[in-house]
XYZ file of C-alpha atoms in Angstrom:
746
model
C 212.408 176.352 -42.079
C 209.576 176.055 -39.640
C 208.755 172.758 -38.120
C 205.349 171.470 -39.183
C 204.113 171.739 -35.510
C 204.875 175.400 -35.475
C 208.036 175.132 -33.416
C 211.236 176.858 -34.497
C 214.205 174.606 -35.429
C 217.871 175.227 -36.038
C 219.873 173.484 -38.949
C 222.407 170.901 -37.741
C 226.022 171.975 -38.090
C 226.963 168.715 -39.866
C 225.047 167.032 -42.567
C 223.489 163.669 -41.777
C 223.107 160.824 -44.192
C 219.796 159.307 -45.289
C 220.594 155.886 -43.778
C 220.809 157.313 -40.181
C 217.081 156.641 -39.513
C 215.565 154.724 -36.788
C 214.837 151.122 -37.635
C 211.272 151.443 -36.341
C 210.503 154.293 -38.809
C 212.307 152.896 -41.761
C 209.423 151.631 -43.709
C 207.411 154.734 -43.147
C 210.355 156.923 -44.184
C 210.733 154.977 -47.445
C 207.067 155.685 -48.163
C 207.497 159.412 -47.416
C 210.537 159.714 -49.666
C 208.637 158.046 -52.481
C 205.772 160.525 -52.166
C 208.120 163.434 -52.049
C 210.064 162.127 -55.066
C 206.917 161.987 -57.079
C 205.895 165.420 -55.976
C 209.208 166.823 -56.835
C 209.160 165.150 -60.295
C 205.806 166.759 -60.952
C 207.340 170.089 -60.160
C 210.428 169.505 -62.202
C 212.840 170.300 -59.333
C 214.202 166.909 -58.320
C 218.003 166.868 -57.879
C 220.564 165.705 -55.455
C 220.925 169.057 -53.702
C 217.223 169.291 -53.021
C 217.109 165.804 -51.552
C 220.005 166.540 -49.322
C 218.256 169.800 -48.093
C 215.066 167.864 -47.403
C 216.926 165.370 -45.246
C 218.616 168.157 -43.224
C 215.192 169.798 -42.644
C 213.510 166.645 -41.511
C 216.206 165.591 -38.992
C 215.546 168.229 -36.304
C 211.913 167.239 -36.070
C 212.899 163.549 -35.860
C 215.399 164.293 -33.010
C 212.829 166.322 -31.105
C 210.250 163.595 -31.523
C 212.557 160.989 -29.977
C 213.065 163.243 -26.927
C 209.428 163.905 -26.402
C 208.274 160.370 -26.754
C 210.555 158.347 -24.544
C 207.586 156.813 -22.797
C 205.454 154.100 -24.455
C 202.542 155.491 -26.543
C 199.819 152.879 -26.404
C 197.144 155.225 -27.348
C 197.811 154.784 -31.038
C 197.280 151.024 -30.914
C 198.778 149.527 -34.088
C 199.823 152.977 -35.182
C 201.864 153.410 -31.969
C 205.155 152.563 -33.670
C 204.876 155.621 -35.862
C 205.529 158.015 -32.913
C 209.250 157.508 -33.129
C 209.211 158.348 -36.964
C 209.824 161.816 -38.191
C 206.944 164.131 -37.096
C 206.449 165.177 -40.771
C 205.038 161.746 -41.369
C 201.943 162.818 -39.480
C 201.832 166.467 -40.437
C 202.748 166.897 -44.021
C 203.143 170.269 -45.562
C 201.397 172.034 -42.692
C 203.488 175.161 -43.368
C 201.719 175.554 -46.667
C 198.297 174.942 -45.327
C 197.264 178.525 -44.812
C 198.409 179.736 -48.247
C 198.487 176.888 -50.907
C 201.132 177.563 -53.500
C 199.666 178.515 -56.847
C 201.356 177.797 -60.192
C 204.390 179.947 -60.570
C 204.158 181.460 -57.052
C 207.399 181.948 -55.082
C 207.674 179.942 -51.908
C 209.156 181.651 -48.834
C 212.408 180.257 -47.705
C 215.022 180.938 -45.028
C 217.616 183.659 -45.712
C 220.419 181.127 -45.782
C 218.746 178.852 -48.399
C 218.598 179.383 -52.160
C 215.154 180.270 -53.391
C 213.470 177.632 -55.501
C 210.560 178.457 -57.707
C 208.094 175.558 -57.517
C 205.339 174.983 -60.054
C 202.334 172.651 -59.959
C 202.845 171.872 -56.247
C 200.018 169.672 -54.937
C 199.041 170.095 -51.275
C 199.541 166.713 -49.708
C 197.715 167.624 -46.459
C 194.644 165.453 -46.295
C 192.475 164.090 -43.453
C 194.184 160.749 -44.029
C 197.225 162.163 -42.178
C 195.084 162.940 -39.124
C 193.548 159.472 -39.157
C 196.996 157.902 -39.137
C 197.379 159.436 -35.652
C 194.510 157.328 -34.396
C 191.607 159.798 -34.590
C 188.163 158.112 -35.007
C 186.225 161.383 -35.741
C 187.683 163.457 -38.521
C 185.871 166.055 -40.690
C 186.611 166.628 -44.329
C 189.166 169.446 -44.528
C 190.368 168.989 -40.947
C 194.168 169.360 -40.611
C 196.516 169.280 -37.586
C 198.170 172.465 -36.443
C 199.842 171.693 -33.071
C 200.357 168.868 -30.773
C 201.880 168.617 -27.267
C 202.321 165.928 -24.686
C 200.790 166.564 -21.242
C 198.140 165.664 -18.666
C 194.443 166.209 -18.928
C 192.341 166.533 -15.719
C 188.629 165.883 -15.699
C 187.267 166.228 -12.132
C 189.355 164.059 -9.960
C 190.713 161.939 -12.910
C 193.977 162.556 -14.698
C 195.159 161.094 -17.932
C 198.512 161.250 -19.671
C 198.507 161.708 -23.378
C 198.792 164.088 -26.391
C 196.823 167.291 -26.852
C 196.250 167.826 -30.564
C 195.015 171.144 -32.090
C 193.326 171.015 -35.509
C 191.750 173.762 -37.495
C 188.244 172.530 -36.240
C 188.679 171.297 -32.654
C 190.994 170.443 -29.669
C 191.394 166.651 -29.211
C 193.160 164.861 -26.300
C 194.449 161.384 -27.033
C 195.013 159.454 -23.705
C 197.701 156.834 -23.613
C 195.102 154.443 -22.228
C 191.529 155.338 -23.123
C 189.076 154.875 -20.174
C 186.393 152.461 -20.986
C 183.649 154.413 -19.234
C 184.170 157.514 -21.382
C 182.392 158.081 -24.705
C 184.700 157.993 -27.718
C 184.128 161.696 -28.486
C 184.419 162.909 -24.889
C 187.829 164.488 -25.549
C 186.766 166.119 -28.810
C 185.931 169.804 -28.429
C 185.063 171.954 -31.434
C 186.276 175.569 -30.983
C 182.943 177.237 -31.033
C 181.737 174.769 -28.397
C 184.080 176.472 -25.966
C 182.756 179.208 -23.723
C 185.762 180.039 -21.657
C 189.493 179.399 -22.075
C 192.151 180.401 -19.488
C 195.892 179.922 -19.160
C 197.581 179.858 -15.728
C 200.741 178.836 -14.079
C 201.377 176.581 -11.052
C 202.129 179.338 -8.414
C 203.056 176.766 -5.711
C 205.846 174.878 -7.509
C 206.209 177.073 -10.544
C 206.964 174.068 -12.756
C 203.870 173.840 -14.982
C 201.398 175.643 -17.187
C 197.670 175.027 -17.255
C 195.072 175.626 -20.010
C 191.493 175.322 -18.709
C 188.515 174.938 -21.135
C 184.882 175.262 -20.322
C 182.345 173.955 -22.778
C 178.734 175.083 -23.600
C 177.550 171.466 -23.026
C 178.907 171.391 -19.474
C 182.303 169.638 -19.976
C 185.356 171.005 -18.290
C 189.021 170.270 -19.069
C 192.343 171.142 -17.466
C 195.519 170.488 -19.401
C 198.830 170.496 -17.605
C 202.183 171.100 -19.464
C 205.806 171.282 -18.151
C 207.461 174.584 -17.679
C 209.826 173.748 -20.429
C 206.892 173.447 -22.816
C 205.855 177.088 -22.210
C 206.380 178.108 -25.737
C 204.452 175.215 -27.155
C 201.760 175.778 -24.562
C 201.473 179.453 -25.600
C 201.189 178.329 -29.223
C 198.323 175.994 -28.508
C 196.618 178.597 -26.344
C 196.918 181.084 -29.259
C 195.376 178.644 -31.709
C 192.466 178.026 -29.422
C 191.741 181.757 -28.838
C 192.095 182.517 -32.588
C 189.549 179.823 -33.569
C 187.214 179.800 -30.559
C 186.599 183.594 -30.270
C 187.093 184.850 -33.829
C 185.108 187.917 -34.838
C 185.449 187.054 -38.540
C 182.966 184.347 -39.518
C 184.969 183.612 -42.706
C 187.676 181.976 -40.557
C 185.184 179.439 -39.098
C 185.625 175.806 -40.092
C 182.255 175.747 -41.987
C 183.955 177.436 -44.889
C 186.743 174.931 -44.988
C 184.307 172.099 -44.640
C 182.374 173.296 -47.778
C 185.620 173.398 -49.867
C 186.042 169.677 -49.216
C 182.456 168.585 -49.178
C 180.665 170.979 -51.606
C 179.272 167.990 -53.555
C 177.016 167.246 -50.502
C 175.320 170.564 -50.868
C 175.047 170.256 -54.629
C 173.465 166.792 -54.301
C 170.823 167.614 -51.665
C 170.331 171.431 -52.007
C 169.625 171.914 -48.262
C 169.642 175.664 -48.576
C 166.681 175.485 -50.836
C 164.537 173.223 -48.641
C 162.044 176.013 -47.808
C 159.772 177.658 -50.383
C 157.293 180.057 -48.921
C 154.822 179.670 -51.826
C 154.801 175.818 -51.604
C 154.493 175.846 -47.851
C 151.295 178.036 -47.796
C 149.898 176.151 -50.824
C 150.242 172.940 -48.834
C 148.199 174.529 -46.138
C 145.482 175.219 -48.592
C 145.860 179.062 -48.170
C 145.474 181.338 -51.149
C 147.860 184.295 -51.100
C 147.902 187.099 -53.604
C 151.087 188.077 -55.352
C 152.744 191.418 -54.698
C 151.751 192.955 -57.860
C 148.379 191.302 -58.208
C 145.442 193.586 -59.017
C 143.034 190.989 -57.496
C 141.767 192.244 -54.179
C 139.672 189.121 -53.488
C 141.838 187.591 -50.778
C 142.739 187.625 -47.160
C 146.549 187.630 -47.545
C 149.203 188.984 -49.808
C 152.929 188.670 -50.322
C 155.164 191.633 -49.315
C 158.567 192.223 -50.794
C 161.202 192.599 -48.075
C 164.332 192.387 -50.248
C 167.395 193.893 -48.580
C 165.267 194.425 -45.440
C 163.339 197.355 -46.796
C 160.565 196.769 -44.261
C 162.357 194.788 -41.556
C 166.108 193.791 -41.594
C 165.605 190.757 -39.384
C 162.775 189.117 -41.431
C 162.782 186.886 -44.524
C 162.877 188.495 -47.965
C 159.245 187.665 -48.537
C 156.506 188.159 -45.985
C 152.786 187.418 -45.839
C 150.550 190.331 -44.554
C 146.848 191.166 -44.604
C 145.644 191.877 -48.094
C 143.853 195.015 -47.083
C 146.911 196.583 -45.437
C 148.414 199.080 -47.891
C 152.097 200.089 -47.882
C 151.625 203.230 -45.842
C 149.787 201.281 -43.131
C 152.552 198.573 -43.166
C 155.380 201.161 -42.877
C 153.784 203.060 -40.060
C 153.019 199.758 -38.238
C 156.658 198.801 -38.593
C 157.670 202.073 -36.888
C 155.373 201.217 -33.996
C 156.762 197.762 -33.486
C 160.074 196.960 -31.812
C 162.826 196.300 -34.361
C 160.261 197.038 -37.125
C 159.059 193.450 -36.755
C 155.489 193.818 -38.037
C 152.935 191.068 -37.576
C 153.423 188.384 -40.342
C 151.465 185.322 -41.078
C 153.164 182.162 -39.557
C 150.526 179.492 -40.001
C 146.918 179.081 -41.175
C 144.349 176.402 -41.969
C 141.038 176.535 -43.645
C 137.850 175.228 -42.031
C 134.143 175.448 -42.913
C 134.830 178.287 -45.358
C 136.869 180.237 -42.907
C 140.648 180.635 -42.405
C 142.100 180.439 -38.960
C 145.484 182.162 -38.752
C 148.447 182.498 -36.428
C 150.655 185.656 -36.622
C 153.936 186.554 -35.091
C 155.521 189.937 -34.347
C 157.453 191.958 -31.704
C 156.059 194.140 -28.902
C 154.533 197.456 -29.721
C 156.017 200.878 -28.620
C 153.237 202.072 -26.250
C 155.525 203.364 -23.511
C 154.438 204.778 -20.161
C 152.208 207.290 -21.913
C 150.178 204.587 -23.611
C 151.053 205.864 -27.106
C 148.725 204.788 -29.948
C 149.080 204.007 -33.644
C 145.898 203.956 -35.610
C 147.694 202.172 -38.388
C 148.767 199.318 -36.045
C 145.227 199.102 -34.643
C 143.860 198.926 -38.203
C 146.483 196.324 -39.165
C 145.460 194.015 -36.273
C 141.769 194.480 -37.273
C 142.605 193.114 -40.778
C 144.498 190.246 -39.110
C 141.235 189.238 -37.330
C 139.334 188.688 -40.658
C 138.560 185.029 -41.439
C 136.698 185.496 -44.699
C 137.218 187.727 -47.708
C 133.882 189.487 -47.482
C 133.950 189.958 -43.666
C 132.687 193.225 -42.461
C 133.803 195.034 -39.255
C 130.151 195.677 -38.015
C 128.940 192.106 -38.373
C 130.179 191.219 -34.830
C 129.404 192.643 -31.462
C 131.935 194.818 -29.774
C 132.498 192.358 -26.969
C 133.029 189.437 -29.306
C 136.784 188.445 -29.423
C 138.033 188.150 -32.961
C 141.778 188.216 -32.259
C 143.540 186.907 -29.148
C 147.058 188.319 -28.456
C 149.443 185.954 -26.597
C 152.272 187.820 -24.886
C 154.908 185.294 -23.981
C 156.284 187.356 -21.163
C 155.287 187.569 -17.486
C 152.902 190.470 -17.031
C 155.200 192.327 -14.743
C 158.053 192.165 -17.263
C 155.791 193.588 -20.017
C 154.870 196.505 -17.737
C 158.535 197.101 -17.051
C 159.209 197.368 -20.772
C 156.997 200.472 -20.836
C 159.766 202.382 -19.023
C 161.924 201.785 -22.164
C 159.202 203.068 -24.403
C 157.804 199.698 -25.307
C 155.104 197.547 -23.756
C 151.967 195.672 -24.896
C 148.606 196.246 -26.584
C 145.916 198.203 -24.708
C 142.660 196.328 -25.367
C 140.819 199.619 -24.877
C 142.234 200.753 -28.248
C 142.368 197.348 -30.044
C 138.728 196.545 -30.550
C 137.616 192.906 -30.311
C 140.999 191.867 -29.086
C 142.053 190.233 -25.795
C 145.548 189.605 -24.394
C 146.872 186.797 -22.310
C 150.369 186.601 -20.685
C 152.062 183.223 -20.756
C 154.657 183.927 -17.919
C 157.737 182.540 -19.917
C 160.979 184.016 -18.624
C 163.670 185.808 -20.600
C 167.068 184.688 -21.934
C 168.909 185.462 -18.775
C 166.766 183.225 -16.598
C 167.092 180.462 -19.085
C 170.838 180.728 -19.307
C 171.111 180.641 -15.479
C 168.840 177.522 -15.375
C 170.980 175.730 -17.943
C 174.190 176.542 -16.096
C 172.801 175.070 -12.879
C 171.448 171.957 -14.743
C 174.804 171.217 -16.409
C 176.671 171.822 -13.183
C 174.436 169.182 -11.570
C 174.841 166.813 -14.461
C 178.644 166.703 -14.263
C 178.714 167.019 -10.439
C 179.634 163.871 -8.497
C 177.180 165.056 -5.764
C 174.421 162.460 -5.235
C 171.779 165.188 -4.666
C 171.058 165.298 -8.468
C 167.329 165.501 -8.238
C 167.180 168.336 -5.852
C 169.758 170.266 -8.029
C 167.646 169.535 -11.095
C 164.607 171.061 -9.312
C 166.596 174.033 -8.225
C 167.738 174.787 -11.731
C 164.090 175.453 -12.761
C 164.890 174.254 -16.298
C 161.784 172.141 -16.503
C 159.702 174.950 -15.058
C 160.492 176.853 -18.246
C 159.768 173.843 -20.450
C 156.292 173.334 -18.867
C 155.533 177.058 -19.316
C 156.452 176.845 -23.000
C 154.401 173.711 -23.735
C 151.401 174.886 -21.770
C 151.471 178.258 -23.575
C 151.701 176.528 -26.986
C 148.817 174.315 -26.040
C 146.684 177.277 -25.113
C 147.356 178.870 -28.469
C 146.579 175.617 -30.361
C 143.279 175.186 -28.378
C 142.332 178.765 -29.230
C 142.811 178.127 -32.957
C 141.427 174.588 -33.253
C 138.547 174.661 -30.769
C 137.553 178.336 -30.329
C 138.356 179.086 -34.032
C 139.860 182.462 -33.045
C 142.928 184.061 -34.876
C 145.985 184.657 -32.639
C 148.984 187.011 -32.529
C 152.059 185.742 -30.688
C 154.923 188.005 -29.574
C 157.441 188.487 -26.747
C 159.870 191.329 -26.585
C 161.631 191.426 -29.927
C 159.716 188.364 -31.402
C 162.722 186.121 -32.143
C 163.138 183.947 -29.052
C 160.070 182.924 -27.148
C 157.902 183.768 -30.089
C 159.771 181.238 -32.307
C 159.397 178.589 -29.654
C 155.675 179.068 -29.384
C 154.826 179.388 -33.099
C 156.945 176.309 -34.032
C 155.438 174.176 -31.343
C 151.887 175.207 -32.190
C 152.613 174.269 -35.806
C 153.832 170.827 -34.754
C 150.762 170.344 -32.523
C 148.252 171.275 -35.278
C 149.926 170.118 -38.469
C 151.160 166.556 -38.915
C 153.371 167.698 -41.835
C 155.759 169.370 -39.432
C 156.169 166.070 -37.540
C 157.709 164.470 -40.539
C 161.527 164.677 -41.102
C 161.274 167.074 -44.123
C 158.406 169.095 -42.539
C 160.454 169.646 -39.339
C 163.461 170.792 -41.267
C 161.249 173.284 -43.156
C 159.692 174.438 -39.894
C 163.171 175.185 -38.261
C 164.244 176.959 -41.458
C 161.081 179.032 -41.548
C 160.283 179.911 -37.929
C 163.921 180.158 -36.647
C 166.470 180.879 -39.314
C 164.443 182.888 -41.860
C 162.437 184.719 -39.164
C 165.484 186.108 -37.425
C 166.394 184.077 -34.352
C 169.787 185.320 -33.369
C 171.653 182.028 -33.513
C 175.051 183.741 -33.613
C 174.503 185.768 -30.455
C 172.490 183.050 -28.564
C 175.222 180.507 -29.280
C 178.048 183.006 -28.697
C 179.700 182.214 -32.076
C 181.879 184.937 -33.405
C 181.839 186.784 -30.041
C 184.667 187.782 -27.706
C 185.338 185.609 -24.723
C 183.278 186.259 -21.589
C 180.505 188.032 -23.695
C 177.716 186.282 -21.802
C 174.887 188.881 -22.008
C 173.331 187.629 -25.255
C 174.090 183.875 -24.838
C 171.096 181.727 -24.083
C 170.051 178.110 -24.985
C 166.762 179.116 -26.557
C 166.936 176.718 -29.439
C 167.995 173.921 -27.095
C 164.896 174.701 -24.975
C 162.739 174.210 -28.066
C 164.374 170.951 -28.869
C 163.703 169.684 -25.397
C 160.034 170.664 -25.844
C 159.904 168.659 -29.044
C 161.475 165.764 -27.207
C 158.635 166.028 -24.534
C 156.186 165.877 -27.345
C 157.790 162.727 -28.731
C 157.547 161.018 -25.415
C 153.843 161.878 -25.152
C 153.044 160.916 -28.780
C 155.643 158.315 -29.844
C 153.760 157.242 -32.994
C 153.104 160.781 -34.273
C 156.731 161.790 -35.213
C 158.440 160.424 -38.222
C 161.846 161.379 -36.808
C 163.470 160.177 -33.674
C 165.524 161.587 -30.826
C 168.780 161.376 -32.756
C 167.757 164.242 -34.943
C 167.180 166.411 -31.892
C 170.583 165.399 -30.412
C 172.462 166.181 -33.627
C 170.732 169.606 -33.964
C 171.456 170.354 -30.337
C 175.149 169.582 -30.884
C 175.781 170.993 -34.315
C 174.019 174.377 -33.807
C 177.097 175.147 -31.605
C 179.942 173.588 -33.618
C 180.165 175.849 -36.720
C 180.441 172.915 -38.946
C 177.511 174.079 -41.028
C 176.528 177.505 -42.143
C 172.851 177.055 -41.187
C 173.333 178.586 -37.692
C 176.066 181.114 -38.189
C 174.036 184.250 -38.603
C 171.389 186.301 -36.812
C 169.087 186.897 -39.874
C 168.338 185.773 -43.332
C 169.631 189.150 -44.622
C 172.997 188.554 -42.905
C 173.171 185.173 -44.552
C 172.712 186.817 -47.852
C 175.180 189.635 -47.348
C 177.919 187.314 -46.145
C 177.251 184.719 -49.003
C 176.816 181.950 -46.406
C 174.686 179.788 -48.821
C 177.323 179.978 -51.538
C 180.246 179.003 -49.220
C 178.985 176.625 -46.574
C 176.983 173.399 -46.337
C 173.437 173.337 -44.968
C 172.846 170.986 -42.121
C 169.731 169.857 -43.939
C 171.793 168.412 -46.734
C 173.886 166.491 -44.183
C 170.704 165.168 -42.461
C 169.034 164.243 -45.857
C 172.125 162.232 -46.831
C 171.688 159.989 -43.738
C 167.964 160.280 -43.183
C 167.509 156.572 -42.374
C 169.442 157.234 -39.143
C 166.699 159.680 -37.993
C 163.648 157.735 -38.958
C 161.242 156.524 -36.281
C 160.265 152.919 -37.205
C 157.071 153.113 -35.213
C 155.774 156.229 -36.855
C 152.189 156.150 -37.900
C 151.032 158.909 -40.217
C 148.100 160.947 -38.985
C 145.558 159.329 -41.476
C 146.245 155.902 -40.058
C 145.715 156.849 -36.403
C 143.141 159.572 -36.841
C 145.145 161.981 -34.738
C 146.331 164.768 -36.888
C 146.163 167.266 -34.061
C 148.120 166.458 -30.915
C 147.581 168.987 -28.083
C 148.736 168.199 -24.505
C 145.862 170.038 -22.907
C 146.760 169.033 -19.278
C 150.518 169.214 -19.488
C 152.105 169.588 -16.065
C 155.437 168.815 -14.329
C 154.326 165.213 -14.011
C 154.279 164.981 -17.781
C 157.991 165.740 -17.986
C 160.583 163.210 -19.053
C 164.110 164.130 -18.256
C 166.187 164.392 -21.494
C 168.882 162.081 -20.391
C 170.111 161.568 -23.949
C 171.332 165.145 -24.040
C 172.140 166.379 -20.477
C 173.693 163.073 -19.320
C 175.295 162.120 -22.566
C 178.783 162.595 -21.210
C 177.975 161.817 -17.629
C 180.164 158.849 -16.469
C 177.408 157.618 -14.026
C 174.948 157.148 -16.999
C 177.303 155.634 -19.474
C 177.309 151.912 -20.283
C 180.686 150.827 -18.885
C 180.201 147.178 -19.814
C 179.160 147.913 -23.432
C 175.971 145.965 -22.935
C 173.920 148.385 -25.036
C 175.480 147.624 -28.484
C 175.470 143.917 -27.787
C 171.789 143.695 -26.663
C 169.276 142.681 -29.242
C 166.384 144.555 -27.611
C 167.561 148.110 -27.247
C 165.314 150.876 -28.736
C 167.686 151.316 -31.669
C 168.062 147.650 -32.443
C 164.197 147.164 -32.157
C 163.758 149.921 -34.673
C 166.306 148.236 -37.032
C 164.490 144.793 -36.564
C 161.176 146.470 -37.286
C 162.647 148.033 -40.467
C 163.959 144.682 -41.581
C 160.599 142.962 -40.889
C 158.891 145.618 -42.879
C 161.119 144.949 -45.873
C 160.528 141.232 -45.560
C 156.674 141.787 -45.378
C 156.946 144.003 -48.413
C 158.704 141.295 -50.284
C 156.130 138.706 -49.211
C 153.242 141.043 -50.165
C 154.844 141.535 -53.534
C 155.201 137.814 -54.083
C 151.599 137.269 -53.010
C 150.401 139.817 -55.597
C 152.511 138.142 -58.237
C 150.956 134.829 -57.418
C 147.445 136.341 -57.606
C 148.329 137.865 -61.021
C 149.610 134.377 -62.136
C 146.462 132.717 -60.985
C 144.291 135.159 -62.758
C 146.285 134.620 -65.896
C 145.943 130.723 -65.622
C 142.190 131.139 -65.144
C 141.880 133.290 -68.263
C 143.790 130.696 -70.288
C 141.590 127.953 -68.920
C 138.393 129.788 -69.773
C 139.678 130.384 -73.307
C 140.405 126.672 -73.650
C 136.957 125.647 -72.367
C 135.342 128.025 -74.859
C 137.341 126.512 -77.687
C 136.243 122.990 -76.662
C 132.570 123.973 -76.532
C 132.791 125.608 -79.892
C 134.199 122.490 -81.489
C 131.121 120.477 -80.325
C 133.062 117.357 -79.568
C 130.420 115.498 -77.631
C 132.870 112.834 -76.302
C 135.244 115.486 -74.804
C 132.294 117.482 -73.402
C 130.889 114.366 -71.742
C 134.156 113.589 -70.033
C 134.466 117.272 -68.805
C 131.003 117.076 -67.389
C 131.866 113.916 -65.550
C 134.743 115.514 -63.670
C 132.579 118.613 -63.217
C 134.710 121.073 -65.116
C 131.540 122.073 -67.017
């Protein structure tokens, strides 16, 4: 039988008796036997022969455990005494973890053992087993697969301890946990890994190494003895299988759902976005697909199964005057068939100002034209239903096109048969280039920034500047502010696109929505915005996060979504009273869009989500956030009506406006950690102040309610007194009336 850790064991030649257990594990062994006896009784197979066989199978694991753990294991604290107990105490029934035994199913056995048909076997592998090892962060459905004792190197520091591989992450448990490290420093979800290598010590040839590089900048080097080569290979194979799988169904999100499906059932995070409700809230009237009414600016377009565009949502909003033939030919003229669709709009003074998003057009070097695309953009420029083409002068701009790329890059795309709109053919249109660089430049900047964050070199500021990360952030926010000003002050419709319309375009349209509409600065509104502008509109989360890709496939990976979150963080610093949610929401999104714990970020399009049945088999991160929404609330939030600032546009945003996002980039940096644990003890940290503010708000609410109750009681007493006085006057008792007049009650 296989050892629960995946190691092969041989049967002992002589049988050992049950009383030959180590005294330190005696109480735990009794507990284990009782559980196994109850399980065997439920299966109807308990007998003396079976009990004797179980004892023989446990003994090799017990003997190996004693050999591997001769040194004291202080990492487990109070659980440390369990290390000398049989290994099965920690990893129960792991051999049945991959294929749970169904009723009447035959269990595989060794050739020398008699086959036993087991029925009604209950899988006893729960997260409680992992917690017993000393883990503080355990996910529902997480089980242990392998463990191996060794040394972990981080920079110049080395720690002895145990490397544990679960079905979700790699964890290192140091014998003595360093006080200046965060508790989750040694926890590495598989899809957070970007590179894994296995090497040997070529000088002394006495050790094996496993090196892991993470997408958040962490780097680990594990050292194992040469005698542990087989176990080292086993852990290495587990890592590769889970970190670089090409089959999404093997990701942990699907296991997480099986254990936590009630969370999705309770909060319905996958249903948070409703396209009709979103535009109704904006005050925009949109005609239905089959409506005979032509009195409207916009209409819904059916895109089920990607019949128009495979990377868009299943329902789109397009100009009402554009017929199906015009739409289809426009799609052929746009890269990836990503036609201009309505992203956001608002009514003002009888007009509707709109923002559209698309991909680049296919003009090429020969300046190809599409009359349908030109006509489509003309319809997009209309702001009223009865607007006529000839009511404006030719030079008057009715639609401004914002191309996110540098101008030189857009020209270079013409060689590939693409390009940008020629304003000679697109009447009453202008085009501006926002000079935002592509995914490759952004990836290089992040690599340099993370290297600087984890580098012990004191020249951090110069390295931060050389990374140019915040040059990109400034360009994105300035570009978004330009678009917002065009819509709110100049009252001109806009079209936003980059190359394919799913990276820089999503950053810009989402930020513009946040600047203009206060609803998207609430917790629920922000979740809807990310679902609408990023997930449903085809941002390639899978490729940009390198989830489900082979190792060293770096060409498509880029932290575009992280860039957007950094931009939102900058807006929070500029307008701290205007956001209902705090920085914690951004940090959790930055972390979990890489961990594959949720299904929200596993695909490249909504159509892929549908085809792979992601919504039916995984938990949405929005359900997880809604369950603990108090954690993300900004106690100092003032809604737009109370501060008369519904629109927040940083018109003069420059590099001087930047606040370094220390909470993300230096989260694991040892130099920035609170080694003396002053932060959780201090009463005046930002978090504690918010909690105090919430507590005071609750007390004020109670006091206001008590005051209202007293006022109601006073009114009631006054009414009763008036009734009494009326009765006295009606009785005409002169003596009582005279006394009341004396004390001035009448």
